[in-house]
Amino acid sequence: MDKERYSRHLNLKNFGESRQQKLLDAKVLVIGAGGLGCPVLQYLTAAGVGEIGIADGDTVSLSNLQRQVLYTVDDISLPKAVQAAIRLQRLNPDIVIHTHVLHVDAANALELIRYYDIVVDGTDNFASRYLINDACVLLEKPLVYGAVYQYEGQVAVFNVADILGIKTNYRDLFATPPSAVDAPDCNDTGVIGVLPGIIGVLQATEVIKLITGIGKALINQLLTWSVVSATAYTVQLQENPEAKAFIPADQAAFRATDYDWLCSTQITGVEQIGPISFVQLTTEADVLFIDVRESGEQPEAHFPHLQIPLSRFKENLLSIHKNKVVLFCQSGKRSLQAAQIIRDSFGESKKVYSLTGGILTLIE
Amino acid sequence: MVKVKLIAFGQLAEILGDDELNLNAADTNGLKDALNQRFPELKNKKYVLAVNKQVVSINILLTEGATVALLPPFSGG
């Protein structure tokens, strides 16, 4: 143990060498190296968690830098997991960092998670959150959950028994995912940059408490932090008897579960398309492309299209004069909402497409 | 019927508005009905209720002056 590096822990009342050794012996997997993942990774690395896994399949983009503080402009277009590992290893060369450049899915999650003692959820979508939750339930791994929305964030510790032996997980709180339409992400609604910093640091704190046994971890509790009021609101969770039925019964059932489908809204009659089909449609006649983003959102679309912001979509339905309509937005969620509005108003008289992943997928 | 105080988070706060809100209801199911009537937009939203900071998944009786929080799922990271 490097006594100088960890001296402030070693001198700390109720911490000391035995607890620092527990950190050095621990293996923590951080899934998502974005707004939440960056501060989690920085503080766990600094604290001397012996082995840290970073799982993220994304690359760094300029709009990440407002809150993802591990990265610089030099990292743009490069894999987050790799760039984070380089920076973290310089912060603490004594620990082992495992880089997993991948999107966690039902096929790889169990093998990935099995190796680690604790999992941190720093992802940004419900499909990943439910998948990680269910995998951690099946493998009985403690899960430190964090999520943000605009000016508020949530933190909880799942799959750890309290003194009564009760364990809760994310499904005890929300048994099934909301439709993507109902729960927009940061790309669509924005997030104040400091918020994932606050929530990520709270997650790192809970990890350190779980490993070292100091204090009381947020077991079976959900903490909501509000940036606006600078207050925390903590509620007690309880087992939801209905929730168990939604968790795959065993590992084989887990691998066979399609989490993307469970969590995306399959709207009847709306075809969700990728960038290739999208480009193909631009060559067809009688197709109307509609950008449903608010005016001024970047990047601009450089092909013929109509702009009808989602906020004024219903009032402008009459300007949709063609029967084949392709909708797009920034990340693919608002275009789904607009697709739903068209379906509700025109029924099957119009063929509706929505660009999954939004205009951002066209650029890649 | 008893009077309870409501607190909403996330998207739900946008629907319920900034002012302190009190509603009358006998139990949590009755409260949800009253909320849906007053805020039809809530019907399609997913959220859990926490009565006096205890999340409830079944219908329970409310007590006078209880605080009921509406907690939606967040997905951002």
Coordinates of C-alpha atoms in Angstrom, one line a residue, chain A residues 41-322:
Chain A
L41 CA -14.5 6.7 -12.2
Q42 CA -12.4 9.6 -11.0
Y43 CA -13.2 9.3 -7.4
L44 CA -13.0 5.5 -7.3
T45 CA -9.6 5.6 -9.0
A46 CA -8.4 8.3 -6.7
A47 CA -9.6 6.3 -3.7
G48 CA -7.6 3.3 -4.8
V49 CA -10.3 0.8 -5.7
G50 CA -8.0 -2.0 -6.8
E51 CA -9.7 -3.1 -10.0
I52 CA -12.0 -0.9 -12.0
G53 CA -13.9 -2.0 -15.2
I54 CA -15.1 0.7 -17.6
A55 CA -17.8 -0.5 -20.0
D56 CA -18.9 2.0 -22.7
G57 CA -19.3 1.6 -26.4
D58 CA -19.7 5.3 -27.3
T59 CA -17.2 7.8 -28.6
V60 CA -16.7 11.3 -27.2
S61 CA -18.6 14.2 -28.9
L62 CA -18.3 17.9 -28.4
S63 CA -21.7 18.2 -26.6
N64 CA -20.4 15.7 -24.0
L65 CA -17.8 18.1 -22.7
Q66 CA -20.3 20.3 -20.9
R67 CA -20.5 17.6 -18.2
Q68 CA -18.2 14.7 -19.0
V69 CA -15.2 16.1 -17.3
L70 CA -12.7 13.3 -18.0
Y71 CA -12.5 14.3 -21.7
T72 CA -11.0 17.1 -23.8
V73 CA -11.4 18.3 -27.4
D74 CA -8.5 15.9 -28.3
D75 CA -10.7 12.9 -27.4
I76 CA -13.6 13.8 -29.8
S77 CA -14.6 10.7 -31.9
L78 CA -12.4 8.4 -29.8
P79 CA -13.9 5.6 -27.6
K80 CA -14.8 6.9 -24.1
A81 CA -13.7 3.7 -22.3
V82 CA -10.2 3.9 -23.8
Q83 CA -9.7 7.7 -23.3
A84 CA -11.1 7.5 -19.7
A85 CA -8.7 4.6 -18.9
I86 CA -5.7 6.5 -20.2
R87 CA -6.5 9.5 -18.0
L88 CA -7.5 7.5 -14.9
Q89 CA -4.3 5.4 -15.1
R90 CA -2.3 8.6 -14.9
L91 CA -4.3 9.6 -11.9
N92 CA -3.5 6.3 -10.2
P93 CA -1.0 4.0 -11.8
D94 CA -1.2 1.5 -8.9
I95 CA -4.7 0.2 -9.8
V96 CA -5.8 -2.1 -12.6
I97 CA -8.2 -0.7 -15.1
H98 CA -10.1 -3.0 -17.4
T99 CA -11.4 -1.4 -20.6
H100 CA -14.6 -2.9 -22.1
V101 CA -15.4 -1.0 -25.4
L102 CA -18.9 -2.4 -25.8
H103 CA -22.5 -1.7 -25.3
V104 CA -23.7 -3.9 -22.4
D105 CA -26.5 -6.2 -23.8
A106 CA -28.3 -9.4 -22.8
A107 CA -25.6 -11.5 -24.5
N108 CA -22.5 -10.1 -22.7
A109 CA -23.9 -8.6 -19.5
L110 CA -23.7 -11.7 -17.2
E111 CA -20.1 -12.6 -18.2
L112 CA -19.0 -9.0 -17.8
I113 CA -20.7 -8.4 -14.4
R114 CA -19.8 -11.8 -12.9
Y115 CA -16.1 -10.8 -12.4
Y116 CA -16.8 -7.7 -10.3
D117 CA -18.0 -7.2 -6.7
I118 CA -20.1 -4.1 -7.2
V119 CA -21.8 -2.6 -10.3
V120 CA -22.4 1.1 -10.9
D121 CA -25.1 2.1 -13.4
G122 CA -24.1 5.3 -15.2
T123 CA -26.1 4.6 -18.4
D124 CA -28.5 6.9 -20.1
N125 CA -31.4 4.8 -21.2
F126 CA -34.1 2.5 -19.8
A127 CA -33.1 -0.6 -21.8
S128 CA -29.6 -0.6 -20.2
R129 CA -31.0 0.2 -16.8
Y130 CA -33.5 -2.7 -16.7
L131 CA -30.9 -5.0 -18.2
I132 CA -28.3 -4.1 -15.7
N133 CA -30.8 -4.4 -12.8
D134 CA -32.0 -7.8 -13.9
A135 CA -28.4 -9.1 -14.4
C136 CA -27.4 -7.9 -10.9
V137 CA -30.5 -9.5 -9.4
L138 CA -29.7 -12.8 -11.1
L139 CA -26.0 -12.7 -10.1
E140 CA -26.7 -11.2 -6.6
K141 CA -24.4 -8.2 -7.2
P142 CA -24.8 -4.9 -5.3
L143 CA -25.9 -2.2 -7.8
V144 CA -25.3 1.5 -7.2
Y145 CA -27.9 3.2 -9.3
G146 CA -27.9 6.9 -10.5
A147 CA -30.0 8.8 -13.0
V148 CA -30.6 12.4 -13.9
Y149 CA -33.3 14.5 -15.4
Q150 CA -32.8 18.2 -16.1
Y151 CA -32.2 19.6 -12.6
E152 CA -32.9 16.5 -10.5
G153 CA -31.1 13.2 -9.9
Q154 CA -31.7 9.9 -8.2
V155 CA -29.4 7.6 -6.3
A156 CA -30.0 4.2 -4.7
V157 CA -28.3 1.0 -3.6
F158 CA -30.0 -2.1 -4.9
N159 CA -29.5 -5.8 -4.1
V160 CA -28.0 -5.3 -0.7
A161 CA -29.8 -6.8 2.3
D162 CA -30.7 -4.4 5.1
I163 CA -30.6 -5.5 8.7
L164 CA -33.9 -7.2 8.3
G165 CA -32.6 -9.2 5.3
I166 CA -34.7 -7.3 2.9
K167 CA -33.3 -6.6 -0.6
T168 CA -34.9 -4.3 -3.2
N169 CA -34.0 -3.6 -6.8
Y170 CA -35.1 -1.1 -9.5
R171 CA -38.1 -3.2 -10.4
D172 CA -39.5 -2.9 -6.9
L173 CA -39.6 0.8 -7.6
F174 CA -40.7 0.7 -11.3
A175 CA -41.7 -2.8 -12.3
T176 CA -41.7 -2.1 -16.0
P177 CA -40.1 0.6 -18.2
P178 CA -42.1 3.6 -19.3
S179 CA -42.3 4.2 -23.0
A180 CA -39.3 6.1 -24.4
V181 CA -41.8 8.7 -25.4
D182 CA -42.7 9.4 -21.8
A183 CA -39.2 9.6 -20.4
P184 CA -36.9 11.7 -22.6
D185 CA -33.1 11.7 -22.1
C186 CA -30.5 14.4 -21.8
N187 CA -30.1 14.7 -25.6
D188 CA -33.7 15.7 -25.8
T189 CA -34.4 17.7 -22.7
G190 CA -31.0 18.9 -21.6
V191 CA -29.3 18.5 -18.2
I192 CA -27.5 21.0 -16.1
G193 CA -23.8 20.0 -16.3
V194 CA -23.1 19.9 -12.6
L195 CA -25.9 17.5 -11.9
P196 CA -24.4 14.3 -13.1
G197 CA -21.3 15.4 -11.2
I198 CA -23.3 15.6 -8.0
I199 CA -25.1 12.3 -8.5
G200 CA -22.0 10.5 -9.7
V201 CA -20.1 11.6 -6.6
L202 CA -22.9 10.3 -4.5
Q203 CA -22.7 7.0 -6.3
A204 CA -19.0 6.8 -5.8
T205 CA -19.6 7.6 -2.1
E206 CA -22.1 4.7 -1.8
V207 CA -19.6 2.4 -3.5
I208 CA -16.9 3.4 -1.0
K209 CA -19.3 2.9 1.9
L210 CA -20.4 -0.5 0.7
I211 CA -16.8 -1.7 0.3
T212 CA -15.4 -0.2 3.6
G213 CA -18.6 -0.6 5.7
I214 CA -18.4 3.0 6.9
G215 CA -21.7 4.8 7.6
K216 CA -25.1 3.7 6.4
A217 CA -25.4 3.1 2.7
L218 CA -28.6 4.0 0.8
I219 CA -29.9 0.5 1.0
N220 CA -33.6 0.2 0.1
Q221 CA -33.8 3.9 -0.2
L222 CA -34.1 6.3 -3.2
L223 CA -32.5 9.7 -2.8
T224 CA -33.7 12.5 -5.1
W225 CA -31.4 15.6 -5.2
S226 CA -32.7 18.9 -6.5
V227 CA -30.2 21.4 -7.9
V228 CA -32.9 24.1 -7.8
S229 CA -33.8 23.8 -4.1
A230 CA -30.5 22.3 -3.0
T231 CA -32.4 19.7 -1.1
A232 CA -32.4 15.9 -0.9
Y233 CA -35.7 13.9 -0.6
T234 CA -35.1 10.3 0.5
V235 CA -37.9 7.7 0.4
Q236 CA -37.9 4.2 1.8
L237 CA -38.4 1.4 -0.7
Q238 CA -40.2 -1.9 -0.1
E239 CA -40.5 -5.1 -2.0
N240 CA -43.1 -5.0 -4.6
P241 CA -44.7 -8.5 -4.9
E242 CA -45.6 -7.9 -8.6
A243 CA -42.1 -6.9 -9.6
K244 CA -40.5 -10.4 -9.4
A245 CA -42.5 -11.7 -12.3
F246 CA -40.8 -9.2 -14.6
I247 CA -37.3 -10.4 -13.9
P248 CA -36.1 -13.3 -16.1
A249 CA -36.3 -16.5 -14.1
D250 CA -32.8 -17.6 -14.8
Q251 CA -29.7 -16.7 -16.8
A252 CA -30.9 -18.4 -20.0
A253 CA -34.1 -16.5 -19.9
F254 CA -32.1 -13.3 -19.3
R255 CA -30.0 -13.9 -22.4
A256 CA -33.2 -14.4 -24.5
T257 CA -34.8 -11.2 -23.3
D258 CA -34.9 -8.3 -25.8
Y259 CA -34.5 -5.3 -23.6
D260 CA -34.4 -2.8 -26.5
W261 CA -37.8 -4.0 -27.5
L262 CA -39.2 -3.9 -24.0
C263 CA -38.0 -0.4 -23.5
S264 CA -38.6 1.2 -26.9
T265 CA -42.1 2.1 -27.9
Q266 CA -43.2 -0.1 -30.8
I267 CA -45.9 2.2 -32.1
T268 CA -48.3 0.3 -34.3
G269 CA -48.0 1.3 -37.9
V270 CA -44.9 3.4 -37.4
E271 CA -41.7 2.1 -39.0
Q272 CA -38.6 2.8 -37.1
I273 CA -35.7 3.1 -39.5
G274 CA -31.9 3.5 -39.4
P275 CA -29.7 5.9 -41.3
I276 CA -29.4 3.6 -44.4
S277 CA -33.1 3.3 -45.0
F278 CA -33.4 7.0 -44.2
V279 CA -30.9 8.0 -47.0
Q280 CA -32.7 5.6 -49.4
L281 CA -36.0 7.3 -48.7
T282 CA -34.4 10.7 -49.6
T283 CA -34.1 9.4 -53.2
E284 CA -37.8 8.5 -53.4
A285 CA -40.4 10.8 -54.8
D286 CA -43.4 12.0 -52.8
V287 CA -41.8 11.6 -49.4
L288 CA -42.1 14.4 -46.9
F289 CA -39.2 14.8 -44.4
I290 CA -40.1 16.6 -41.2
D291 CA -37.6 17.9 -38.6
V292 CA -39.5 18.0 -35.3
R293 CA -36.7 19.7 -33.3
E294 CA -37.2 23.3 -32.1
S295 CA -35.8 26.0 -34.4
G296 CA -32.1 26.6 -34.1
E297 CA -31.1 23.1 -32.9
Q298 CA -27.8 21.9 -34.4
P299 CA -26.8 20.2 -36.6
E300 CA -29.0 21.5 -39.4
A301 CA -30.4 19.1 -41.9
H302 CA -29.0 19.6 -45.4
F303 CA -31.7 18.0 -47.4
P304 CA -35.2 19.2 -48.4
H305 CA -37.4 19.1 -45.3
L306 CA -40.2 20.8 -43.4
Q307 CA -39.6 22.0 -39.9
I308 CA -42.5 21.5 -37.5
P309 CA -41.2 21.6 -33.9
L310 CA -42.9 19.0 -31.7
S311 CA -44.2 21.8 -29.3
R312 CA -46.3 23.1 -32.2
F313 CA -46.9 19.8 -34.0
K314 CA -50.6 19.4 -33.4
E315 CA -51.4 22.9 -34.6
N316 CA -49.6 22.3 -37.9
L317 CA -50.9 18.9 -38.9
L318 CA -52.5 20.3 -42.0
S319 CA -49.2 21.2 -43.5
I320 CA -48.4 17.4 -43.7
H321 CA -49.6 17.2 -47.3
K322 CA -48.0 13.9 -48.4

